[in-house]
């Protein structure tokens, strides 16, 4: 296998997914003009395309970004990666006394969509590959996939939650033959997207994998594609079901309140955001594109028992096996 | 000197300041009822009083909290303190193999005030004492003061910024005889309250001291009081000057946008928030009371050159010596 060829193949998937997802959004959005910002790192070691909808008639804010960066392997990045690698990882081969001779290659697509209608959920997804290479020789030391997708409803519709998880599960079974990976990564998702300081999940889950390989690059890519398009198709189906649901001021207030929680997770806990903020000369606006347009923090607010607002909080305190 | 007596003296200052400050706010607020939540830690090792205004006619959100906790000295807390202590600190006397025999005592008042009128600034202040004691004997190992106060205008009035700094400077000169401490702590403030990921200050400064002692407890307390009441009096004077300034939707939008930046600082960088979120069984609502009621993140928004919005961003990018 030619590693560089694999990079191009993954990159093509990422670009295609960005395009398809962003186009899908415009089947709902009819006011906002698409914002497309192509950027290049000043040191030449990376580029990306940030696609944004803001202040639309359907979306408060939506971003679908791709980026491709090659930065020197640092002690910090190495330790972070090493901490998560499964036993037997090639990272052990790295000459710790000479980290500077390696590069970290990261390529991926990342999206966060915040609709206006409080009955339409927020969705997040990220599909990436990370590679460690010897700079001079181009020799690939290690590579893996990471990513996943998850749903954050403001109001909970059980049938949407089931549909979302079922489609991801089915896509994974298609690629791997059983639902073992779905079970494992659903669990990791429930454990990761948590506002630990509140013991409250951000949303109702999906799948999350931070360090993942199957027997071949091709199989891994198939897995990434399976989850990615299950996410896209489910989300479009859910938006179609919920887009005309009428809402009132109280629903909007609850939406803004939940988006405060979303911002908390992204700013305090999210590893991707931290990685971004730690990357020298990173493009801040692309990283913090994930933040909602509006957020609200009310002191010590707890919804009344028996309300729909209280019901979703209950589910966020205790994850559910949806399928 | 009897250390326990000093604790009571400091505690009385903190309670008095909370009361006076919260009462001052009701010379402006006439709609919202004061929320006063007294709390006690379940393990009995601390208590506090959280005083909040929310959704008022004058204040979007305002919190003035006191807390007094005694928690076992942990490796994490010790390292954090040690990293900041001046040479010669008594922390060197601590038996590192037996951290469990020490307690950390922390007592202070903390406030963040977010007015509705975008021409009225946000203010933050914190006055605290930290003490390390041997649990069994009650022996005081080390103690110091920390705190400061700083102003975050949404729109900049140079005369307000000057007044605010002048009053703090004068109070410090009154206690210490010259403005050396003002200069130093103004600089530390400008260096600390920064959204480093944006290279942009949170506000226009004030003073900040994280580890501070004068020749005696009494002198140190005098310093804390001096800064505290300079902050209170200046803030009331500024509110009186700006409270009737008319504003429009664009001013409100800019206010929410700046509050997004405020939330970013508090959730990503603020050491007090981190300390709080790291404290086991901490009262989250009191810690995150500092977050604004509403915040807004617009993708890649930069105000037009020549506007008042652009002028304050210019000052946030490059701190000013106001006096």
Coordinates of C-alpha atoms in Angstrom, one line a residue:
Chain A
X1 CA 0.0 0.0 0.0
X2 CA 1.2 3.5 -0.8
X3 CA 0.6 5.7 2.2
X4 CA 0.5 8.9 0.2
X5 CA -2.1 7.5 -2.1
X6 CA -4.2 6.6 0.9
X7 CA -4.0 10.2 2.1
X8 CA -5.4 11.4 -1.2
X9 CA -8.2 8.8 -1.1
X10 CA -9.2 9.8 2.4
X11 CA -8.9 13.5 1.5
X12 CA -11.3 12.9 -1.5
X13 CA -13.8 11.3 0.9
X14 CA -13.6 14.2 3.3
X15 CA -14.1 16.8 0.5
X16 CA -16.9 14.9 -1.0
X17 CA -18.7 14.5 2.4
X18 CA -18.3 18.2 3.1
X19 CA -19.8 19.1 -0.2
X20 CA -22.7 16.7 0.1
X21 CA -23.5 17.7 3.6
X22 CA -23.4 21.4 3.0
X23 CA -25.6 21.0 -0.1
X24 CA -28.1 19.0 2.0
X25 CA -28.4 22.0 4.4
X26 CA -29.5 24.2 1.6
X27 CA -32.5 22.0 1.0
X28 CA -33.7 23.6 4.2
X29 CA -32.0 27.0 4.2
X30 CA -33.3 29.6 1.8
X31 CA -32.2 33.0 3.2
X32 CA -28.5 32.8 4.2
X33 CA -25.8 32.9 1.6
X34 CA -23.2 30.1 2.0
X35 CA -20.0 31.4 3.4
X36 CA -17.0 29.5 2.1
X37 CA -13.6 30.4 3.5
X38 CA -10.6 28.7 2.1
X39 CA -7.5 29.1 4.2
X40 CA -3.8 28.2 4.1
X41 CA -1.4 28.2 7.0
X42 CA 1.1 31.0 6.8
X43 CA 3.9 28.5 7.2
X44 CA 2.5 26.5 4.2
X45 CA 1.9 23.5 6.4
X46 CA -1.8 23.1 6.0
X47 CA -5.0 24.3 4.4
X48 CA -8.7 23.9 4.7
X49 CA -12.1 25.0 3.7
X50 CA -14.6 26.3 6.3
X51 CA -18.2 26.3 5.1
X52 CA -20.7 28.2 7.3
X53 CA -24.3 29.2 7.4
X54 CA -25.2 32.0 9.9
X55 CA -28.4 33.9 10.7
X56 CA -30.4 31.9 8.2
X57 CA -34.1 31.3 8.1
X58 CA -33.6 27.7 9.1
X59 CA -30.2 27.5 10.7
X60 CA -28.9 29.8 13.5
X61 CA -25.5 28.6 12.7
X62 CA -24.0 25.7 10.8
X63 CA -20.4 24.8 10.0
X64 CA -18.9 22.0 7.9
X65 CA -15.1 22.2 7.8
X66 CA -12.3 20.3 6.3
X67 CA -8.7 20.8 7.2
X68 CA -5.4 19.1 6.4
X69 CA -2.4 20.0 8.4
X70 CA 1.2 18.7 8.8
X71 CA 2.8 19.9 12.0
X72 CA 6.0 18.7 13.7
X73 CA 5.4 16.0 16.3
X74 CA 5.7 17.7 19.7
X75 CA 6.1 16.2 23.2
X76 CA 2.5 17.3 24.0
X77 CA 0.9 15.7 20.9
X78 CA 3.0 12.5 21.4
X79 CA 1.9 12.1 25.0
X80 CA -1.7 12.7 24.1
X81 CA -1.6 10.1 21.4
X82 CA 0.4 7.6 23.3
X83 CA -2.1 7.8 26.2
X84 CA -4.9 6.6 23.9
X85 CA -3.1 4.0 21.7
X86 CA -3.9 0.4 22.0
X87 CA -1.1 -2.0 23.0
X88 CA 1.1 -2.9 20.1
X89 CA 0.9 0.5 18.5
X90 CA 3.8 1.5 16.3
X91 CA 4.2 4.6 18.4
X92 CA 6.7 2.6 20.4
X93 CA 9.1 2.7 17.5
X94 CA 9.4 6.5 17.8
X95 CA 12.8 7.8 18.8
X96 CA 11.9 9.8 21.9
X97 CA 15.2 11.6 21.9
X98 CA 14.5 13.0 18.4
X99 CA 10.8 13.8 18.2
X100 CA 11.7 16.6 15.8
X101 CA 12.3 14.2 12.9
X102 CA 8.6 13.2 12.8
X103 CA 5.5 15.0 11.5
X104 CA 1.9 14.7 12.5
X105 CA -0.5 14.6 9.6
X106 CA -4.1 15.3 10.4
X107 CA -6.9 15.4 7.8
X108 CA -10.6 15.4 8.5
X109 CA -14.0 16.9 8.2
X110 CA -15.9 18.3 11.2
X111 CA -19.4 19.7 11.4
X112 CA -21.8 21.2 13.9
X113 CA -25.3 22.2 12.9
X114 CA -27.5 24.4 15.1
X115 CA -31.0 24.8 13.6
X116 CA -33.4 27.6 14.7
X117 CA -36.5 25.4 15.4
X118 CA -36.0 24.0 18.9
X119 CA -37.6 20.7 17.8
X120 CA -34.8 20.2 15.2
X121 CA -31.8 18.7 17.0
X122 CA -28.1 19.8 16.8
X123 CA -25.8 17.3 15.2
X124 CA -22.1 17.0 15.4
X125 CA -19.8 14.7 13.4
X126 CA -16.1 14.4 12.8
X127 CA -14.2 12.0 10.5
X128 CA -10.4 12.1 10.5
X129 CA -7.2 10.3 10.0
X130 CA -4.0 11.0 11.9
X131 CA -0.6 9.8 10.7
X132 CA 2.8 9.9 12.1
X133 CA 5.6 10.1 9.5
X134 CA 9.3 10.4 9.4
X135 CA 9.8 13.7 7.7
X136 CA 13.0 13.0 5.7
X137 CA 12.1 9.6 4.4
X138 CA 8.3 10.0 4.3
X139 CA 8.1 6.6 6.1
X140 CA 4.8 6.0 7.7
X141 CA 5.2 5.1 11.4
X142 CA 1.6 4.8 12.4
X143 CA -1.8 5.9 11.2
X144 CA -5.3 5.6 12.6
X145 CA -8.8 6.8 12.2
X146 CA -10.9 8.8 14.6
X147 CA -14.3 10.4 14.7
X148 CA -17.9 9.6 15.1
X149 CA -21.2 11.4 15.1
X150 CA -23.7 12.3 17.8
X151 CA -27.1 14.0 18.2
X152 CA -28.1 16.7 20.7
X153 CA -31.9 17.3 20.7
X154 CA -33.3 20.2 22.6
X155 CA -36.6 18.3 22.9
X156 CA -36.6 14.5 22.7
X157 CA -38.4 12.4 20.2
X158 CA -37.7 8.8 21.0
X159 CA -38.4 7.7 17.4
X160 CA -35.7 10.1 16.1
X161 CA -33.2 8.9 18.7
X162 CA -33.9 5.3 17.7
X163 CA -33.7 6.1 13.9
X164 CA -30.4 7.9 14.4
X165 CA -28.8 5.0 16.3
X166 CA -30.3 2.3 14.2
X167 CA -28.9 3.7 11.0
X168 CA -25.4 4.0 12.4
X169 CA -25.7 0.5 13.9
X170 CA -26.8 -0.9 10.5
X171 CA -24.0 0.9 8.7
X172 CA -21.4 -0.6 11.1
X173 CA -22.9 -4.1 10.8
X174 CA -22.7 -3.8 7.0
X175 CA -18.9 -3.1 7.2
X176 CA -17.8 -5.3 10.1
X177 CA -20.4 -8.2 10.2
X178 CA -21.8 -7.6 13.7
X179 CA -22.6 -4.8 16.0
X180 CA -19.7 -5.2 18.4
X181 CA -18.1 -1.9 17.2
X182 CA -21.4 -0.1 17.4
X183 CA -21.9 -1.2 21.1
X184 CA -18.3 -0.3 22.0
X185 CA -18.3 3.1 20.3
X186 CA -21.8 4.0 21.5
X187 CA -20.5 3.4 25.0
X188 CA -17.4 5.5 24.4
X189 CA -19.7 8.3 23.0
X190 CA -21.9 8.2 26.1
X191 CA -18.7 8.4 28.3
X192 CA -17.0 11.2 26.3
X193 CA -19.7 13.8 25.5
X194 CA -20.4 14.6 29.2
X195 CA -20.3 17.8 31.1
X196 CA -18.5 16.0 33.9
X197 CA -18.8 19.1 36.2
X198 CA -22.6 18.6 35.9
X199 CA -22.6 14.8 35.5
X200 CA -24.9 15.5 32.5
X201 CA -24.4 14.2 29.0
X202 CA -24.3 16.8 26.1
X203 CA -26.7 14.9 24.0
X204 CA -28.2 11.4 23.4
X205 CA -25.2 9.8 21.9
X206 CA -24.1 8.2 18.7
X207 CA -20.7 6.7 18.2
X208 CA -17.2 8.0 19.2
X209 CA -13.9 6.5 18.4
X210 CA -10.6 8.2 19.0
X211 CA -8.2 5.5 17.9
X212 CA -9.4 3.0 15.5
X213 CA -8.1 0.6 12.8
X214 CA -9.5 -2.3 11.0
X215 CA -7.5 -4.9 9.1
X216 CA -6.8 -2.5 6.2
X217 CA -7.0 1.1 5.2
X218 CA -9.8 0.3 2.8
X219 CA -11.9 -1.4 5.4
X220 CA -11.3 1.5 7.8
X221 CA -12.4 4.0 5.2
X222 CA -15.5 2.0 4.5
X223 CA -16.3 2.2 8.2
X224 CA -15.8 6.0 8.2
X225 CA -18.0 6.4 5.1
X226 CA -20.7 4.1 6.6
X227 CA -21.0 6.1 9.8
X228 CA -20.7 9.5 7.9
X229 CA -23.5 8.8 5.5
X230 CA -25.7 7.2 8.1
X231 CA -25.3 10.5 10.0
X232 CA -26.1 12.6 7.0
X233 CA -29.2 10.6 5.9
X234 CA -30.6 10.3 9.4
X235 CA -30.2 14.0 10.1
X236 CA -31.9 15.0 6.9
X237 CA -34.8 12.6 7.7
X238 CA -35.2 14.0 11.2
X239 CA -35.1 17.6 10.0
X240 CA -37.8 16.8 7.4
X241 CA -40.0 15.3 10.2
X242 CA -39.5 18.2 12.6
X243 CA -39.0 21.3 10.5
X244 CA -42.7 22.5 10.6
X245 CA -43.3 21.9 14.3
X246 CA -44.6 25.2 15.7
X247 CA -42.7 26.6 18.7
X248 CA -43.1 29.4 21.2
X249 CA -40.8 31.7 23.3
X250 CA -40.4 29.1 26.1
X251 CA -39.1 26.6 23.5
X252 CA -36.6 29.2 22.2
X253 CA -35.5 30.0 25.7
X254 CA -34.9 26.3 26.5
X255 CA -33.0 26.0 23.2
X256 CA -30.7 28.9 24.2
X257 CA -30.2 27.3 27.6
X258 CA -29.3 23.9 26.2
X259 CA -26.8 25.7 23.8
X260 CA -25.2 27.2 26.9
X261 CA -24.5 23.7 28.0
X262 CA -23.2 22.8 24.5
X263 CA -20.8 25.7 24.7
X264 CA -19.6 24.6 28.1
X265 CA -18.7 21.1 26.8
X266 CA -16.9 22.5 23.8
X267 CA -14.9 25.0 25.7
X268 CA -14.1 23.0 28.8
X269 CA -13.9 19.3 27.7
X270 CA -13.8 18.8 24.0
X271 CA -10.4 17.3 23.0
X272 CA -10.7 18.5 19.4
X273 CA -11.2 22.1 20.6
X274 CA -8.2 21.8 23.0
X275 CA -6.0 20.3 20.3
X276 CA -7.0 23.2 18.0
X277 CA -6.4 25.9 20.7
X278 CA -3.0 24.3 21.4
X279 CA -1.9 24.2 17.8
X280 CA 0.3 27.2 17.1
X281 CA -1.2 29.7 14.7
X282 CA -4.4 27.7 14.4
X283 CA -7.4 29.2 12.7
X284 CA -9.5 30.1 15.7
X285 CA -12.7 31.0 13.8
X286 CA -12.7 27.5 12.2
X287 CA -12.2 25.8 15.6
X288 CA -14.8 27.8 17.5
X289 CA -17.3 27.6 14.6
X290 CA -18.8 24.8 16.7
X291 CA -20.1 27.4 19.2
X292 CA -23.8 28.2 18.9
X293 CA -24.9 31.7 17.7
X294 CA -26.8 32.2 20.9
X295 CA -26.4 30.7 24.4
X296 CA -28.0 31.4 27.7
X297 CA -27.0 30.7 31.3
X298 CA -29.7 31.0 33.9
X299 CA -28.7 30.7 37.5
X300 CA -29.7 27.4 39.0
X301 CA -32.5 26.7 36.5
X302 CA -34.2 23.4 36.7
X303 CA -37.3 22.6 34.5
X304 CA -40.5 21.7 36.3
X305 CA -41.1 18.0 36.9
X306 CA -43.3 16.4 34.3
X307 CA -42.4 18.8 31.5
X308 CA -40.7 17.8 28.2
X309 CA -37.7 19.9 29.3
X310 CA -37.4 17.8 32.5
X311 CA -37.8 14.6 30.5
X312 CA -34.7 15.2 28.3
X313 CA -32.6 16.2 31.3
X314 CA -33.5 12.9 32.8
X315 CA -32.2 11.1 29.7
X316 CA -29.0 13.2 29.8
X317 CA -28.4 12.1 33.3
X318 CA -28.7 8.5 32.4
X319 CA -27.8 7.3 28.9
X320 CA -30.3 5.1 27.1
X321 CA -29.6 2.1 24.8
X322 CA -31.7 3.3 21.9
X323 CA -31.4 0.1 19.8
Chain B
X1 CA -1.1 36.9 66.1
X2 CA -3.8 34.4 66.4
X3 CA -4.4 32.9 63.0
X4 CA -8.0 31.8 63.7
X5 CA -8.8 35.3 64.9
X6 CA -7.5 36.7 61.6
X7 CA -9.7 34.3 59.7
X8 CA -12.7 35.7 61.5
X9 CA -11.6 39.2 60.8
X10 CA -11.2 38.5 57.1
X11 CA -14.5 36.6 57.0
X12 CA -16.2 39.7 58.5
X13 CA -14.8 41.9 55.8
X14 CA -15.9 39.5 53.1
X15 CA -19.4 39.3 54.4
X16 CA -19.7 43.0 54.8
X17 CA -18.4 43.7 51.3
X18 CA -20.9 41.2 49.8
X19 CA -23.7 42.9 51.7
X20 CA -22.7 46.4 50.7
X21 CA -22.1 45.6 47.1
X22 CA -25.4 43.7 46.7
X23 CA -27.3 46.5 48.3
X24 CA -25.6 49.0 45.9
X25 CA -26.9 47.0 43.0
X26 CA -30.5 47.5 44.2
X27 CA -30.1 51.3 43.9
X28 CA -30.3 50.5 40.1
X29 CA -32.4 47.3 40.0
X30 CA -36.1 47.7 40.8
X31 CA -37.7 44.6 39.1
X32 CA -35.8 41.5 40.0
X33 CA -36.1 40.0 43.5
X34 CA -32.8 39.3 45.2
X35 CA -31.9 35.6 45.1
X36 CA -30.0 34.6 48.2
X37 CA -28.9 30.9 48.4
X38 CA -27.0 29.8 51.5
X39 CA -25.3 26.5 51.0
X40 CA -23.3 24.1 53.1
X41 CA -21.0 21.3 51.8
X42 CA -22.4 17.9 52.4
X43 CA -19.2 16.8 54.1
X44 CA -19.5 19.9 56.4
X45 CA -16.2 21.3 55.2
X46 CA -17.5 24.6 53.9
X47 CA -20.4 27.0 53.4
X48 CA -21.2 30.0 51.5
X49 CA -23.9 32.5 50.4
X50 CA -24.6 33.1 46.7
X51 CA -26.5 36.4 46.0
X52 CA -27.9 36.7 42.5
X53 CA -29.9 39.1 40.4
X54 CA -31.3 37.6 37.2
X55 CA -33.5 39.0 34.4
X56 CA -33.9 42.3 36.1
X57 CA -34.8 45.7 34.5
X58 CA -31.2 46.9 35.0
X59 CA -29.1 43.8 35.3
X60 CA -29.1 40.8 33.0
X61 CA -27.3 38.9 35.6
X62 CA -25.3 39.7 38.6
X63 CA -23.7 37.5 41.3
X64 CA -21.9 38.4 44.5
X65 CA -20.8 35.2 46.3
X66 CA -18.9 34.4 49.5
X67 CA -17.5 31.0 50.2
X68 CA -15.4 29.5 53.0
X69 CA -14.1 26.0 52.5
X70 CA -11.6 23.8 54.1
X71 CA -10.4 20.9 52.0
X72 CA -7.5 18.5 52.3
X73 CA -4.3 19.6 50.6
X74 CA -4.0 17.6 47.4
X75 CA -1.0 17.1 45.1
X76 CA -2.8 19.1 42.4
X77 CA -3.6 22.1 44.7
X78 CA -0.1 22.0 46.2
X79 CA 1.6 22.1 42.8
X80 CA -0.6 24.9 41.6
X81 CA 0.2 27.0 44.7
X82 CA 3.9 26.1 44.7
X83 CA 4.2 27.2 41.1
X84 CA 3.1 30.7 42.0
X85 CA 4.8 31.2 45.4
X86 CA 7.6 33.7 45.8
X87 CA 11.0 32.4 46.9
X88 CA 11.1 31.9 50.6
X89 CA 7.6 30.7 50.9
X90 CA 6.8 28.5 53.9
X91 CA 5.4 25.9 51.5
X92 CA 8.9 24.4 51.4
X93 CA 8.3 23.3 55.0
X94 CA 5.5 20.9 53.9
X95 CA 6.1 17.2 54.3
X96 CA 5.6 16.1 50.7
X97 CA 5.2 12.4 51.8
X98 CA 2.3 13.3 54.0
X99 CA 0.2 15.9 52.2
X100 CA -2.9 14.4 53.8
X101 CA -2.0 15.9 57.2
X102 CA -2.6 19.5 55.8
X103 CA -5.8 21.4 55.0
X104 CA -6.3 24.2 52.5
X105 CA -8.5 27.0 53.9
X106 CA -10.0 29.3 51.3
X107 CA -12.3 32.2 52.1
X108 CA -13.3 35.0 49.7
X109 CA -15.9 37.1 47.9
X110 CA -16.3 36.9 44.2
X111 CA -18.5 39.0 42.0
X112 CA -19.5 39.4 38.3
X113 CA -22.0 42.0 37.2
X114 CA -23.5 42.0 33.7
X115 CA -25.8 45.1 33.2
X116 CA -28.4 45.2 30.4
X117 CA -27.5 48.6 29.0
X118 CA -24.5 48.0 26.7
X119 CA -23.0 51.4 27.8
X120 CA -22.7 50.1 31.4
X121 CA -19.6 47.9 31.8
X122 CA -19.3 44.4 33.3
X123 CA -17.2 44.3 36.4
X124 CA -15.5 41.4 38.1
X125 CA -13.8 41.3 41.5
X126 CA -12.5 38.7 43.9
X127 CA -10.9 39.1 47.3
X128 CA -9.7 36.0 49.1
X129 CA -7.3 34.5 51.5
X130 CA -5.7 31.1 51.2
X131 CA -4.2 29.3 54.2
X132 CA -2.4 26.1 54.6
X133 CA -2.7 24.5 58.1
X134 CA -1.7 21.4 59.8
X135 CA -5.0 19.7 60.5
X136 CA -4.2 18.1 63.9
X137 CA -2.4 20.9 65.5
X138 CA -4.0 23.8 63.7
X139 CA -0.6 25.2 63.1
X140 CA -0.5 27.8 60.3
X141 CA 2.1 26.9 57.6
X142 CA 1.5 29.7 55.2
X143 CA -1.1 32.2 54.2
X144 CA -1.6 34.8 51.6
X145 CA -4.0 37.1 49.9
X146 CA -5.2 37.0 46.3
X147 CA -7.7 38.9 44.2
X148 CA -8.2 42.1 42.4
X149 CA -10.8 43.8 40.3
X150 CA -11.2 44.6 36.6
X151 CA -13.6 46.3 34.2
X152 CA -14.9 45.0 30.9
X153 CA -16.8 47.7 29.0
X154 CA -18.8 46.8 25.9
X155 CA -18.3 50.4 24.6
X156 CA -15.3 52.3 25.8
X157 CA -15.4 55.7 27.7
X158 CA -11.9 56.8 28.3
X159 CA -13.0 58.9 31.3
X160 CA -14.6 55.8 33.0
X161 CA -11.4 53.7 32.4
X162 CA -9.3 56.5 33.9
X163 CA -11.6 57.0 36.9
X164 CA -11.6 53.2 37.6
X165 CA -7.8 52.9 37.5
X166 CA -7.2 56.2 39.3
X167 CA -9.3 55.2 42.3
X168 CA -7.7 51.8 42.6
X169 CA -4.2 53.4 42.3
X170 CA -5.1 56.0 44.9
X171 CA -6.4 53.4 47.3
X172 CA -3.1 51.4 47.0
X173 CA -1.0 54.5 47.4
X174 CA -2.9 55.2 50.6
X175 CA -2.0 51.8 52.0
X176 CA 1.5 51.3 50.7
X177 CA 2.9 54.8 50.3
X178 CA 3.6 54.6 46.5
X179 CA 2.1 53.2 43.3
X180 CA 4.6 50.3 42.9
X181 CA 2.0 47.7 43.7
X182 CA -0.5 49.3 41.5
X183 CA 1.9 49.3 38.5
X184 CA 2.9 45.7 39.1
X185 CA -0.7 44.4 39.6
X186 CA -2.1 46.4 36.7
X187 CA 0.5 44.7 34.5
X188 CA -0.4 41.2 36.0
X189 CA -4.0 42.0 35.3
X190 CA -3.3 42.9 31.7
X191 CA -1.3 39.7 31.3
X192 CA -3.8 37.4 33.0
X193 CA -7.3 38.4 31.7
X194 CA -6.5 37.5 28.1
X195 CA -8.1 35.2 25.6
X196 CA -4.7 33.9 24.6
X197 CA -6.2 31.9 21.7
X198 CA -7.3 35.3 20.3
X199 CA -4.5 37.4 21.6
X200 CA -7.2 39.7 22.9
X201 CA -7.8 41.0 26.4
X202 CA -11.1 40.3 28.2
X203 CA -11.4 43.9 29.3
X204 CA -9.5 47.1 30.0
X205 CA -7.8 45.9 33.2
X206 CA -7.7 46.8 36.8
X207 CA -5.4 44.9 39.3
X208 CA -4.8 41.3 39.7
X209 CA -2.6 39.6 42.4
X210 CA -2.5 35.9 42.9
X211 CA -0.1 35.6 45.8
X212 CA 0.4 38.6 47.9
X213 CA 1.5 39.6 51.4
X214 CA 2.5 42.8 53.1
X215 CA 4.4 43.0 56.4
X216 CA 1.4 42.1 58.5
X217 CA -2.1 40.6 58.2
X218 CA -3.6 43.9 59.1
X219 CA -1.7 45.7 56.4
X220 CA -2.7 43.1 53.9
X221 CA -6.3 43.4 54.9
X222 CA -6.2 47.1 54.5
X223 CA -4.9 46.6 51.0
X224 CA -7.7 44.2 50.2
X225 CA -10.3 46.7 51.6
X226 CA -8.7 49.6 49.7
X227 CA -9.0 47.9 46.3
X228 CA -12.4 46.4 47.1
X229 CA -14.1 49.7 48.0
X230 CA -12.4 51.6 45.2
X231 CA -13.9 49.0 42.9
X232 CA -17.4 49.4 44.5
X233 CA -17.4 53.2 44.5
X234 CA -16.0 53.6 41.0
X235 CA -18.5 51.1 39.6
X236 CA -21.4 52.8 41.2
X237 CA -20.2 56.2 39.8
X238 CA -19.8 54.7 36.3
X239 CA -23.3 53.1 36.4
X240 CA -24.8 56.5 37.4
X241 CA -23.1 58.2 34.5
X242 CA -24.1 55.6 31.9
X243 CA -27.4 54.2 33.0
X244 CA -29.6 56.5 30.9
X245 CA -27.6 56.3 27.7
X246 CA -30.1 55.2 25.0
X247 CA -29.1 52.1 23.0
X248 CA -30.3 50.2 19.9
X249 CA -30.4 46.6 18.6
X250 CA -26.9 46.9 17.2
X251 CA -25.6 47.9 20.6
X252 CA -27.3 44.9 22.2
X253 CA -25.9 42.5 19.5
X254 CA -22.4 43.8 20.2
X255 CA -23.0 43.3 23.9
X256 CA -24.0 39.7 23.4
X257 CA -21.0 39.2 21.2
X258 CA -18.6 40.6 23.8
X259 CA -20.3 38.4 26.4
X260 CA -19.4 35.4 24.2
X261 CA -15.8 36.4 24.6
X262 CA -16.3 36.8 28.4
X263 CA -17.7 33.2 28.6
X264 CA -14.7 32.0 26.5
X265 CA -12.2 33.4 29.0
X266 CA -14.1 32.1 32.0
X267 CA -14.5 28.6 30.6
X268 CA -11.1 28.2 29.0
X269 CA -8.6 30.2 31.0
X270 CA -9.9 31.4 34.4
X271 CA -8.0 29.8 37.2
X272 CA -10.7 30.4 39.7
X273 CA -13.2 28.5 37.5
X274 CA -10.8 25.7 37.0
X275 CA -10.0 25.5 40.7
X276 CA -13.8 25.3 41.3
X277 CA -14.5 22.7 38.6
X278 CA -11.7 20.6 40.0
X279 CA -12.9 20.8 43.6
X280 CA -14.8 17.6 44.5
X281 CA -18.5 18.2 45.0
X282 CA -18.2 21.9 44.4
X283 CA -21.3 24.0 44.0
X284 CA -21.3 24.4 40.1
X285 CA -24.1 27.0 40.0
X286 CA -22.1 29.3 42.3
X287 CA -18.9 28.8 40.2
X288 CA -20.6 29.3 36.8
X289 CA -22.7 32.2 38.1
X290 CA -19.9 34.3 36.4
X291 CA -21.3 33.4 33.0
X292 CA -23.5 36.0 31.3
X293 CA -27.2 35.4 30.8
X294 CA -26.9 35.7 27.1
X295 CA -23.9 35.2 24.8
X296 CA -23.4 35.2 21.0
X297 CA -20.8 33.8 18.7
X298 CA -20.8 35.1 15.1
X299 CA -18.5 33.4 12.7
X300 CA -15.5 35.6 11.9
X301 CA -17.2 38.8 12.8
X302 CA -15.0 41.9 12.8
X303 CA -16.5 45.4 13.4
X304 CA -16.1 48.0 10.6
X305 CA -13.1 50.2 10.9
X306 CA -13.8 53.6 12.4
X307 CA -16.7 52.4 14.6
X308 CA -16.8 52.4 18.4
X309 CA -16.9 48.6 18.3
X310 CA -13.6 48.6 16.4
X311 CA -12.1 51.1 18.7
X312 CA -12.6 49.0 21.8
X313 CA -11.2 45.9 20.1
X314 CA -8.1 48.0 19.3
X315 CA -7.6 48.7 23.0
X316 CA -8.2 45.0 23.9
X317 CA -5.4 44.0 21.5
X318 CA -3.0 46.5 23.1
X319 CA -3.4 47.4 26.8
X320 CA -3.4 51.1 27.8
X321 CA -1.8 52.7 30.8
X322 CA -4.9 54.6 31.9
X323 CA -3.2 56.6 34.7

